[in-house]
Amino acid sequence: MRVPRSRRRGRWLRAWLAATAVAAVALPLAGSAVPASPGRTGGVGADDRRVLGLAEQLLTRECMRRAGFELWVVPPAPADQLRSFPYVVDDVAWARAHGFGTDLVAATDERRRDDPNQRYFAALPAERRVAALAALNGARPEGLEARVPSGGVVRRSADGCTSEAQRQLYGDLPAWYRSSKVVANLSYLRQRRVLADPAWAAALRSWSRCVRQQGYPVDTPDQLREAVVTRGRAAEVAAAVTEARCAAGGLAATARELDARHRADLTAVYRLEVATRERLEQAAVPRARAVVAAESARR
């Protein structure tokens, strides 16, 4: 018998809350599984980041309910959907399973269509939808501002339930918004610098010779993907496996070395913003654990 989606989500949330409650007891305040920002080995780890994400959803949901609207806590994307290869696919097993990831793109689209929040907002009458979006995001993108390293300024409302939830978690909302936007933008800058590095170009020539020997007359990973995008699943997987195998000849190692070097350089330049985000995240973890524990106790 097919279990209704609402019941499946309820079971998932209870399981996630239970697992997170255990993690909140067992984990140190500052994990180290995943660096929190470019060039640092400390900071908030992957498990604590999941707690922060869940807590923010729970706080936002409660705020929206007070405003007279519904909001559902949704599960995080599976690990495979979160994995990315900004330079070159370098994992043969992943390539065999996912090719260049078109199946994961389709799965992400399906998750988006299945999102109860998307359906809820879409079903609201027009005036009610405007009010709900204002309750969630604030009426106007004013109050929070960040000048990002790649150029330009991003802004968001300091009002609304999203800002209220982040204010409860991180305390200094303007500092959190500014530092998080700057640090997130460093990934774009870092990747751009890697791809412009002469060492990358040299390693790329060797990679291109390798894939050409396997029947793919291309110079870059992007060209390889474009060459097979319309040729079906089997062709995609075969090309991705070739890309990964040829990357083992030096391009993957070069990408890692250059990424680490440019990460460190950018961290040094934007050390204040990096340190601010880490400090606010670390301080937010116990608050997030308390929010999650309280929700778990109500279940």
PDB file of C-alpha atoms in Angstrom:
ATOM      1  CA  MET A   1       0.000   0.000   0.000  1.00  0.00           C
ATOM      2  CA  ARG A   2       1.350   3.428  -0.920  1.00  0.00           C
ATOM      3  CA  VAL A   3       1.921   5.638   2.126  1.00  0.00           C
ATOM      4  CA  PRO A   4       0.508   9.169   1.710  1.00  0.00           C
ATOM      5  CA  ARG A   5       3.187  11.805   1.196  1.00  0.00           C
ATOM      6  CA  SER A   6       2.088  13.767   4.256  1.00  0.00           C
ATOM      7  CA  ARG A   7       2.603  10.707   6.453  1.00  0.00           C
ATOM      8  CA  ARG A   8       5.981   9.971   4.844  1.00  0.00           C
ATOM      9  CA  ARG A   9       7.106  13.540   5.573  1.00  0.00           C
ATOM     10  CA  GLY A  10       5.878  13.220   9.148  1.00  0.00           C
ATOM     11  CA  ARG A  11       7.871  10.037   9.638  1.00  0.00           C
ATOM     12  CA  TRP A  12      10.941  11.627   8.061  1.00  0.00           C
ATOM     13  CA  LEU A  13      10.698  14.691  10.306  1.00  0.00           C
ATOM     14  CA  ARG A  14      10.347  12.587  13.439  1.00  0.00           C
ATOM     15  CA  ALA A  15      13.359  10.500  12.414  1.00  0.00           C
ATOM     16  CA  TRP A  16      15.421  13.596  11.581  1.00  0.00           C
ATOM     17  CA  LEU A  17      14.483  15.250  14.853  1.00  0.00           C
ATOM     18  CA  ALA A  18      15.429  12.127  16.780  1.00  0.00           C
ATOM     19  CA  ALA A  19      18.775  11.815  14.991  1.00  0.00           C
ATOM     20  CA  THR A  20      19.505  15.498  15.404  1.00  0.00           C
ATOM     21  CA  ALA A  21      18.654  15.405  19.096  1.00  0.00           C
ATOM     22  CA  VAL A  22      21.185  12.616  19.570  1.00  0.00           C
ATOM     23  CA  ALA A  23      23.779  14.528  17.556  1.00  0.00           C
ATOM     24  CA  ALA A  24      23.157  17.635  19.627  1.00  0.00           C
ATOM     25  CA  VAL A  25      24.155  15.737  22.749  1.00  0.00           C
ATOM     26  CA  ALA A  26      27.092  13.867  21.265  1.00  0.00           C
ATOM     27  CA  LEU A  27      28.767  16.501  19.106  1.00  0.00           C
ATOM     28  CA  PRO A  28      31.121  19.211  20.361  1.00  0.00           C
ATOM     29  CA  LEU A  29      30.001  22.811  19.949  1.00  0.00           C
ATOM     30  CA  ALA A  30      32.364  23.378  17.044  1.00  0.00           C
ATOM     31  CA  GLY A  31      32.615  20.429  14.712  1.00  0.00           C
ATOM     32  CA  SER A  32      35.361  19.980  12.157  1.00  0.00           C
ATOM     33  CA  ALA A  33      33.906  17.649   9.535  1.00  0.00           C
ATOM     34  CA  VAL A  34      33.524  20.391   6.917  1.00  0.00           C
ATOM     35  CA  PRO A  35      35.387  23.697   6.888  1.00  0.00           C
ATOM     36  CA  ALA A  36      33.028  26.568   7.595  1.00  0.00           C
ATOM     37  CA  SER A  37      34.692  28.920   5.189  1.00  0.00           C
ATOM     38  CA  PRO A  38      37.509  29.190   2.637  1.00  0.00           C
ATOM     39  CA  GLY A  39      40.937  28.311   3.934  1.00  0.00           C
ATOM     40  CA  ARG A  40      39.990  27.295   7.464  1.00  0.00           C
ATOM     41  CA  THR A  41      40.115  23.819   8.966  1.00  0.00           C
ATOM     42  CA  GLY A  42      38.064  24.653  12.061  1.00  0.00           C
ATOM     43  CA  GLY A  43      34.628  26.138  12.349  1.00  0.00           C
ATOM     44  CA  VAL A  44      31.184  24.613  12.243  1.00  0.00           C
ATOM     45  CA  GLY A  45      31.013  21.081  10.874  1.00  0.00           C
ATOM     46  CA  ALA A  46      28.530  19.310   8.630  1.00  0.00           C
ATOM     47  CA  ASP A  47      26.375  17.915  11.441  1.00  0.00           C
ATOM     48  CA  ASP A  48      26.088  21.289  13.132  1.00  0.00           C
ATOM     49  CA  ARG A  49      25.207  22.878   9.805  1.00  0.00           C
ATOM     50  CA  ARG A  50      22.320  20.451   9.470  1.00  0.00           C
ATOM     51  CA  VAL A  51      21.164  21.454  12.952  1.00  0.00           C
ATOM     52  CA  LEU A  52      21.400  25.133  12.010  1.00  0.00           C
ATOM     53  CA  GLY A  53      19.392  24.550   8.850  1.00  0.00           C
ATOM     54  CA  LEU A  54      16.696  22.601  10.648  1.00  0.00           C
ATOM     55  CA  ALA A  55      16.466  25.146  13.457  1.00  0.00           C
ATOM     56  CA  GLU A  56      16.075  27.986  10.981  1.00  0.00           C
ATOM     57  CA  GLN A  57      13.233  26.148   9.265  1.00  0.00           C
ATOM     58  CA  LEU A  58      11.515  25.490  12.594  1.00  0.00           C
ATOM     59  CA  LEU A  59      11.824  29.111  13.721  1.00  0.00           C
ATOM     60  CA  THR A  60      10.587  30.365  10.363  1.00  0.00           C
ATOM     61  CA  ARG A  61       7.628  28.003  10.497  1.00  0.00           C
ATOM     62  CA  GLU A  62       6.616  29.225  13.938  1.00  0.00           C
ATOM     63  CA  CYS A  63       6.889  32.852  12.853  1.00  0.00           C
ATOM     64  CA  MET A  64       4.732  32.184   9.792  1.00  0.00           C
ATOM     65  CA  ARG A  65       2.115  30.459  11.916  1.00  0.00           C
ATOM     66  CA  ARG A  66       1.930  33.497  14.163  1.00  0.00           C
ATOM     67  CA  ALA A  67       1.349  35.554  11.032  1.00  0.00           C
ATOM     68  CA  GLY A  68      -1.507  33.246  10.017  1.00  0.00           C
ATOM     69  CA  PHE A  69       0.242  31.157   7.371  1.00  0.00           C
ATOM     70  CA  GLU A  70       1.526  27.603   7.031  1.00  0.00           C
ATOM     71  CA  LEU A  71       5.076  26.465   6.373  1.00  0.00           C
ATOM     72  CA  TRP A  72       6.454  22.941   6.234  1.00  0.00           C
ATOM     73  CA  VAL A  73       9.873  21.709   7.268  1.00  0.00           C
ATOM     74  CA  VAL A  74      11.367  19.948   4.246  1.00  0.00           C
ATOM     75  CA  PRO A  75      14.174  17.391   4.263  1.00  0.00           C
ATOM     76  CA  PRO A  76      17.639  18.309   3.001  1.00  0.00           C
ATOM     77  CA  ALA A  77      18.674  17.103  -0.421  1.00  0.00           C
ATOM     78  CA  PRO A  78      20.476  13.741  -0.505  1.00  0.00           C
ATOM     79  CA  ALA A  79      24.252  13.908  -0.323  1.00  0.00           C
ATOM     80  CA  ASP A  80      24.647  12.976  -4.010  1.00  0.00           C
ATOM     81  CA  GLN A  81      22.499  15.947  -5.025  1.00  0.00           C
ATOM     82  CA  LEU A  82      24.608  18.291  -2.926  1.00  0.00           C
ATOM     83  CA  ARG A  83      27.910  17.126  -4.392  1.00  0.00           C
ATOM     84  CA  SER A  84      29.430  19.250  -7.121  1.00  0.00           C
ATOM     85  CA  PHE A  85      32.482  19.160  -9.366  1.00  0.00           C
ATOM     86  CA  PRO A  86      33.259  22.797 -10.227  1.00  0.00           C
ATOM     87  CA  TYR A  87      36.329  21.935 -12.278  1.00  0.00           C
ATOM     88  CA  VAL A  88      36.191  18.336 -13.463  1.00  0.00           C
ATOM     89  CA  VAL A  89      34.418  15.133 -12.486  1.00  0.00           C
ATOM     90  CA  ASP A  90      37.123  13.180 -10.669  1.00  0.00           C
ATOM     91  CA  ASP A  91      35.159  10.334  -9.044  1.00  0.00           C
ATOM     92  CA  VAL A  92      34.761   7.333 -11.358  1.00  0.00           C
ATOM     93  CA  ALA A  93      32.183   5.613  -9.139  1.00  0.00           C
ATOM     94  CA  TRP A  94      30.056   8.765  -9.023  1.00  0.00           C
ATOM     95  CA  ALA A  95      30.375   9.154 -12.787  1.00  0.00           C
ATOM     96  CA  ARG A  96      29.183   5.566 -13.314  1.00  0.00           C
ATOM     97  CA  ALA A  97      26.156   6.245 -11.118  1.00  0.00           C
ATOM     98  CA  HIS A  98      25.248   9.725 -12.293  1.00  0.00           C
ATOM     99  CA  GLY A  99      27.101  10.575 -15.488  1.00  0.00           C
ATOM    100  CA  PHE A 100      27.318  14.361 -15.438  1.00  0.00           C
ATOM    101  CA  GLY A 101      24.426  14.557 -12.991  1.00  0.00           C
ATOM    102  CA  THR A 102      21.431  15.019 -15.289  1.00  0.00           C
ATOM    103  CA  ASP A 103      19.556  12.432 -13.209  1.00  0.00           C
ATOM    104  CA  LEU A 104      20.221  14.526 -10.104  1.00  0.00           C
ATOM    105  CA  VAL A 105      18.975  17.656 -11.850  1.00  0.00           C
ATOM    106  CA  ALA A 106      15.765  15.793 -12.662  1.00  0.00           C
ATOM    107  CA  ALA A 107      15.498  14.600  -9.049  1.00  0.00           C
ATOM    108  CA  THR A 108      15.983  18.163  -7.810  1.00  0.00           C
ATOM    109  CA  ASP A 109      13.230  19.359 -10.132  1.00  0.00           C
ATOM    110  CA  GLU A 110      10.959  16.619  -8.811  1.00  0.00           C
ATOM    111  CA  ARG A 111      11.713  17.618  -5.231  1.00  0.00           C
ATOM    112  CA  ARG A 112      10.835  21.195  -6.102  1.00  0.00           C
ATOM    113  CA  ARG A 113       7.522  20.149  -7.663  1.00  0.00           C
ATOM    114  CA  ASP A 114       6.793  18.015  -4.596  1.00  0.00           C
ATOM    115  CA  ASP A 115       7.636  20.803  -2.148  1.00  0.00           C
ATOM    116  CA  PRO A 116       4.526  21.438  -0.009  1.00  0.00           C
ATOM    117  CA  ASN A 117       5.546  25.056   0.519  1.00  0.00           C
ATOM    118  CA  GLN A 118       5.629  25.713  -3.233  1.00  0.00           C
ATOM    119  CA  ARG A 119       2.193  24.135  -3.625  1.00  0.00           C
ATOM    120  CA  TYR A 120       0.809  26.028  -0.656  1.00  0.00           C
ATOM    121  CA  PHE A 121       1.960  29.452  -1.867  1.00  0.00           C
ATOM    122  CA  ALA A 122       0.801  28.721  -5.414  1.00  0.00           C
ATOM    123  CA  ALA A 123      -2.681  27.763  -4.187  1.00  0.00           C
ATOM    124  CA  LEU A 124      -3.221  30.945  -2.161  1.00  0.00           C
ATOM    125  CA  PRO A 125      -5.457  33.676  -3.616  1.00  0.00           C
ATOM    126  CA  ALA A 126      -3.404  36.494  -5.131  1.00  0.00           C
ATOM    127  CA  GLU A 127      -3.804  38.976  -2.288  1.00  0.00           C
ATOM    128  CA  ARG A 128      -3.206  36.309   0.331  1.00  0.00           C
ATOM    129  CA  ARG A 129      -0.088  35.142  -1.543  1.00  0.00           C
ATOM    130  CA  VAL A 130       1.344  38.662  -1.549  1.00  0.00           C
ATOM    131  CA  ALA A 131       0.738  38.887   2.198  1.00  0.00           C
ATOM    132  CA  ALA A 132       2.336  35.486   2.795  1.00  0.00           C
ATOM    133  CA  LEU A 133       5.444  36.352   0.796  1.00  0.00           C
ATOM    134  CA  ALA A 134       5.728  39.654   2.665  1.00  0.00           C
ATOM    135  CA  ALA A 135       5.418  37.786   5.965  1.00  0.00           C
ATOM    136  CA  LEU A 136       8.169  35.406   4.891  1.00  0.00           C
ATOM    137  CA  ASN A 137      10.596  37.778   3.157  1.00  0.00           C
ATOM    138  CA  GLY A 138       9.582  41.266   4.297  1.00  0.00           C
ATOM    139  CA  ALA A 139       7.684  43.799   2.238  1.00  0.00           C
ATOM    140  CA  ARG A 140      10.728  45.396   0.572  1.00  0.00           C
ATOM    141  CA  PRO A 141      14.395  44.410   0.171  1.00  0.00           C
ATOM    142  CA  GLU A 142      15.613  47.024   2.627  1.00  0.00           C
ATOM    143  CA  GLY A 143      17.592  46.914   5.838  1.00  0.00           C
ATOM    144  CA  LEU A 144      20.277  44.332   5.052  1.00  0.00           C
ATOM    145  CA  GLU A 145      23.094  44.952   2.590  1.00  0.00           C
ATOM    146  CA  ALA A 146      26.344  43.329   1.511  1.00  0.00           C
ATOM    147  CA  ARG A 147      28.923  44.411  -1.052  1.00  0.00           C
ATOM    148  CA  VAL A 148      30.177  41.143  -2.542  1.00  0.00           C
ATOM    149  CA  PRO A 149      33.789  40.628  -3.666  1.00  0.00           C
ATOM    150  CA  SER A 150      32.909  39.920  -7.296  1.00  0.00           C
ATOM    151  CA  GLY A 151      31.238  43.313  -7.531  1.00  0.00           C
ATOM    152  CA  GLY A 152      27.830  44.756  -6.825  1.00  0.00           C
ATOM    153  CA  VAL A 153      25.592  44.962  -3.786  1.00  0.00           C
ATOM    154  CA  VAL A 154      22.955  42.485  -2.618  1.00  0.00           C
ATOM    155  CA  ARG A 155      20.097  43.515  -0.351  1.00  0.00           C
ATOM    156  CA  ARG A 156      17.328  41.879   1.619  1.00  0.00           C
ATOM    157  CA  SER A 157      14.631  42.942   4.037  1.00  0.00           C
ATOM    158  CA  ALA A 158      15.511  43.020   7.714  1.00  0.00           C
ATOM    159  CA  ASP A 159      11.852  42.205   8.387  1.00  0.00           C
ATOM    160  CA  GLY A 160       9.862  39.051   7.764  1.00  0.00           C
ATOM    161  CA  CYS A 161      10.091  35.566   9.204  1.00  0.00           C
ATOM    162  CA  THR A 162      13.299  34.609   7.405  1.00  0.00           C
ATOM    163  CA  SER A 163      15.107  37.530   9.019  1.00  0.00           C
ATOM    164  CA  GLU A 164      13.445  36.927  12.376  1.00  0.00           C
ATOM    165  CA  ALA A 165      14.578  33.286  12.423  1.00  0.00           C
ATOM    166  CA  GLN A 166      18.150  34.216  11.481  1.00  0.00           C
ATOM    167  CA  ARG A 167      18.169  37.020  14.052  1.00  0.00           C
ATOM    168  CA  GLN A 168      17.159  34.529  16.751  1.00  0.00           C
ATOM    169  CA  LEU A 169      19.922  32.164  15.718  1.00  0.00           C
ATOM    170  CA  TYR A 170      22.780  34.504  14.864  1.00  0.00           C
ATOM    171  CA  GLY A 171      22.048  37.573  16.994  1.00  0.00           C
ATOM    172  CA  ASP A 172      23.644  40.298  14.903  1.00  0.00           C
ATOM    173  CA  LEU A 173      21.576  39.934  11.735  1.00  0.00           C
ATOM    174  CA  PRO A 174      23.279  42.675   9.664  1.00  0.00           C
ATOM    175  CA  ALA A 175      26.717  41.206  10.422  1.00  0.00           C
ATOM    176  CA  TRP A 176      25.470  37.694   9.644  1.00  0.00           C
ATOM    177  CA  TYR A 177      23.914  38.725   6.339  1.00  0.00           C
ATOM    178  CA  ARG A 178      26.947  40.707   5.258  1.00  0.00           C
ATOM    179  CA  SER A 179      29.566  38.102   6.203  1.00  0.00           C
ATOM    180  CA  SER A 180      27.601  35.121   4.876  1.00  0.00           C
ATOM    181  CA  LYS A 181      27.041  36.785   1.491  1.00  0.00           C
ATOM    182  CA  VAL A 182      30.696  37.796   1.201  1.00  0.00           C
ATOM    183  CA  VAL A 183      31.980  34.333   2.128  1.00  0.00           C
ATOM    184  CA  ALA A 184      29.522  32.600  -0.213  1.00  0.00           C
ATOM    185  CA  ASN A 185      30.693  34.825  -3.063  1.00  0.00           C
ATOM    186  CA  LEU A 186      34.302  33.784  -2.465  1.00  0.00           C
ATOM    187  CA  SER A 187      33.533  30.377  -3.974  1.00  0.00           C
ATOM    188  CA  TYR A 188      32.707  32.022  -7.286  1.00  0.00           C
ATOM    189  CA  LEU A 189      35.881  34.109  -7.162  1.00  0.00           C
ATOM    190  CA  ARG A 190      38.003  31.132  -6.207  1.00  0.00           C
ATOM    191  CA  GLN A 191      36.730  29.010  -9.068  1.00  0.00           C
ATOM    192  CA  ARG A 192      37.247  31.837 -11.534  1.00  0.00           C
ATOM    193  CA  ARG A 193      40.853  32.230 -10.367  1.00  0.00           C
ATOM    194  CA  VAL A 194      41.529  28.503 -10.639  1.00  0.00           C
ATOM    195  CA  LEU A 195      40.249  28.357 -14.205  1.00  0.00           C
ATOM    196  CA  ALA A 196      42.412  31.356 -15.151  1.00  0.00           C
ATOM    197  CA  ASP A 197      45.565  29.931 -13.554  1.00  0.00           C
ATOM    198  CA  PRO A 198      48.364  28.913 -15.992  1.00  0.00           C
ATOM    199  CA  ALA A 199      48.860  25.682 -14.035  1.00  0.00           C
ATOM    200  CA  TRP A 200      45.248  24.741 -14.757  1.00  0.00           C
ATOM    201  CA  ALA A 201      45.723  25.402 -18.472  1.00  0.00           C
ATOM    202  CA  ALA A 202      48.831  23.201 -18.552  1.00  0.00           C
ATOM    203  CA  ALA A 203      47.108  20.300 -16.776  1.00  0.00           C
ATOM    204  CA  LEU A 204      44.062  20.738 -19.008  1.00  0.00           C
ATOM    205  CA  ARG A 205      46.137  20.122 -22.132  1.00  0.00           C
ATOM    206  CA  SER A 206      47.246  16.759 -20.763  1.00  0.00           C
ATOM    207  CA  TRP A 207      43.655  15.883 -19.849  1.00  0.00           C
ATOM    208  CA  SER A 208      42.494  16.822 -23.350  1.00  0.00           C
ATOM    209  CA  ARG A 209      45.062  14.501 -24.939  1.00  0.00           C
ATOM    210  CA  CYS A 210      43.743  11.693 -22.755  1.00  0.00           C
ATOM    211  CA  VAL A 211      40.071  12.132 -23.664  1.00  0.00           C
ATOM    212  CA  ARG A 212      40.931  12.603 -27.332  1.00  0.00           C
ATOM    213  CA  GLN A 213      42.624   9.207 -27.255  1.00  0.00           C
ATOM    214  CA  GLN A 214      39.293   7.810 -26.060  1.00  0.00           C
ATOM    215  CA  GLY A 215      37.412   9.319 -28.996  1.00  0.00           C
ATOM    216  CA  TYR A 216      36.324  12.691 -27.604  1.00  0.00           C
ATOM    217  CA  PRO A 217      37.846  15.586 -29.620  1.00  0.00           C
ATOM    218  CA  VAL A 218      37.380  18.267 -26.945  1.00  0.00           C
ATOM    219  CA  ASP A 219      39.616  20.665 -25.042  1.00  0.00           C
ATOM    220  CA  THR A 220      37.671  21.189 -21.805  1.00  0.00           C
ATOM    221  CA  PRO A 221      35.226  19.345 -19.523  1.00  0.00           C
ATOM    222  CA  ASP A 222      32.481  21.782 -20.543  1.00  0.00           C
ATOM    223  CA  GLN A 223      32.985  20.891 -24.191  1.00  0.00           C
ATOM    224  CA  LEU A 224      32.825  17.189 -23.370  1.00  0.00           C
ATOM    225  CA  ARG A 225      29.481  17.612 -21.626  1.00  0.00           C
ATOM    226  CA  GLU A 226      28.081  19.682 -24.473  1.00  0.00           C
ATOM    227  CA  ALA A 227      29.192  16.998 -26.943  1.00  0.00           C
ATOM    228  CA  VAL A 228      27.136  14.246 -25.286  1.00  0.00           C
ATOM    229  CA  VAL A 229      24.203  16.130 -23.789  1.00  0.00           C
ATOM    230  CA  THR A 230      21.767  15.034 -26.504  1.00  0.00           C
ATOM    231  CA  ARG A 231      23.122  11.512 -27.023  1.00  0.00           C
ATOM    232  CA  GLY A 232      21.324   9.683 -24.242  1.00  0.00           C
ATOM    233  CA  ARG A 233      22.084   8.304 -20.828  1.00  0.00           C
ATOM    234  CA  ALA A 234      24.626   5.654 -21.856  1.00  0.00           C
ATOM    235  CA  ALA A 235      26.686   8.196 -23.808  1.00  0.00           C
ATOM    236  CA  GLU A 236      26.601  10.611 -20.868  1.00  0.00           C
ATOM    237  CA  VAL A 237      27.829   7.991 -18.404  1.00  0.00           C
ATOM    238  CA  ALA A 238      30.577   6.783 -20.727  1.00  0.00           C
ATOM    239  CA  ALA A 239      31.843  10.323 -21.280  1.00  0.00           C
ATOM    240  CA  ALA A 240      31.726  11.141 -17.570  1.00  0.00           C
ATOM    241  CA  VAL A 241      33.700   8.010 -16.692  1.00  0.00           C
ATOM    242  CA  THR A 242      36.288   8.966 -19.321  1.00  0.00           C
ATOM    243  CA  GLU A 243      36.468  12.488 -17.893  1.00  0.00           C
ATOM    244  CA  ALA A 244      37.068  11.136 -14.389  1.00  0.00           C
ATOM    245  CA  ARG A 245      39.666   8.583 -15.459  1.00  0.00           C
ATOM    246  CA  CYS A 246      41.599  11.159 -17.456  1.00  0.00           C
ATOM    247  CA  ALA A 247      41.369  13.608 -14.557  1.00  0.00           C
ATOM    248  CA  ALA A 248      43.321  11.116 -12.463  1.00  0.00           C
ATOM    249  CA  GLY A 249      46.269  11.783 -14.759  1.00  0.00           C
ATOM    250  CA  GLY A 250      46.930  15.142 -13.136  1.00  0.00           C
ATOM    251  CA  LEU A 251      44.022  17.527 -13.676  1.00  0.00           C
ATOM    252  CA  ALA A 252      42.186  16.492 -10.505  1.00  0.00           C
ATOM    253  CA  ALA A 253      45.287  16.957  -8.345  1.00  0.00           C
ATOM    254  CA  THR A 254      46.027  20.309  -9.982  1.00  0.00           C
ATOM    255  CA  ALA A 255      42.459  21.446  -9.335  1.00  0.00           C
ATOM    256  CA  ARG A 256      42.743  20.533  -5.651  1.00  0.00           C
ATOM    257  CA  GLU A 257      46.091  22.281  -5.253  1.00  0.00           C
ATOM    258  CA  LEU A 258      44.967  25.448  -7.020  1.00  0.00           C
ATOM    259  CA  ASP A 259      41.662  25.502  -5.191  1.00  0.00           C
ATOM    260  CA  ALA A 260      43.445  25.304  -1.836  1.00  0.00           C
ATOM    261  CA  ARG A 261      45.941  28.017  -2.822  1.00  0.00           C
ATOM    262  CA  HIS A 262      43.346  30.487  -4.043  1.00  0.00           C
ATOM    263  CA  ARG A 263      41.106  29.650  -1.104  1.00  0.00           C
ATOM    264  CA  ALA A 264      43.888  30.625   1.282  1.00  0.00           C
ATOM    265  CA  ASP A 265      44.643  33.807  -0.658  1.00  0.00           C
ATOM    266  CA  LEU A 266      41.012  34.935  -0.605  1.00  0.00           C
ATOM    267  CA  THR A 267      40.622  34.049   3.055  1.00  0.00           C
ATOM    268  CA  ALA A 268      43.583  36.261   3.875  1.00  0.00           C
ATOM    269  CA  VAL A 269      42.068  39.179   1.979  1.00  0.00           C
ATOM    270  CA  TYR A 270      38.591  38.736   3.493  1.00  0.00           C
ATOM    271  CA  ARG A 271      39.696  37.403   6.864  1.00  0.00           C
ATOM    272  CA  LEU A 272      37.403  39.758   8.808  1.00  0.00           C
ATOM    273  CA  GLU A 273      34.261  38.567   7.025  1.00  0.00           C
ATOM    274  CA  VAL A 274      35.364  34.924   7.257  1.00  0.00           C
ATOM    275  CA  ALA A 275      36.043  35.245  10.982  1.00  0.00           C
ATOM    276  CA  THR A 276      32.744  37.050  11.575  1.00  0.00           C
ATOM    277  CA  ARG A 277      30.713  34.350   9.894  1.00  0.00           C
ATOM    278  CA  GLU A 278      32.511  31.590  11.789  1.00  0.00           C
ATOM    279  CA  ARG A 279      32.040  33.390  15.115  1.00  0.00           C
ATOM    280  CA  LEU A 280      28.329  33.928  14.544  1.00  0.00           C
ATOM    281  CA  GLU A 281      27.803  30.357  13.364  1.00  0.00           C
ATOM    282  CA  GLN A 282      29.607  28.867  16.340  1.00  0.00           C
ATOM    283  CA  ALA A 283      27.575  30.994  18.731  1.00  0.00           C
ATOM    284  CA  ALA A 284      24.363  29.953  16.970  1.00  0.00           C
ATOM    285  CA  VAL A 285      24.896  26.199  17.304  1.00  0.00           C
ATOM    286  CA  PRO A 286      23.748  25.876  20.955  1.00  0.00           C
ATOM    287  CA  ARG A 287      20.704  28.022  20.195  1.00  0.00           C
ATOM    288  CA  ALA A 288      19.892  25.813  17.222  1.00  0.00           C
ATOM    289  CA  ARG A 289      20.268  22.676  19.306  1.00  0.00           C
ATOM    290  CA  ALA A 290      17.867  24.072  21.879  1.00  0.00           C
ATOM    291  CA  VAL A 291      15.280  24.814  19.172  1.00  0.00           C
ATOM    292  CA  VAL A 292      15.597  21.309  17.722  1.00  0.00           C
ATOM    293  CA  ALA A 293      15.496  19.666  21.158  1.00  0.00           C
ATOM    294  CA  ALA A 294      12.326  21.570  22.054  1.00  0.00           C
ATOM    295  CA  GLU A 295      10.670  20.451  18.811  1.00  0.00           C
ATOM    296  CA  SER A 296      11.762  16.873  19.416  1.00  0.00           C
ATOM    297  CA  ALA A 297      10.283  16.949  22.918  1.00  0.00           C
ATOM    298  CA  ARG A 298       6.922  17.975  21.465  1.00  0.00           C
ATOM    299  CA  ARG A 299       6.832  14.986  19.124  1.00  0.00           C
TER     300      ARG A 299
END
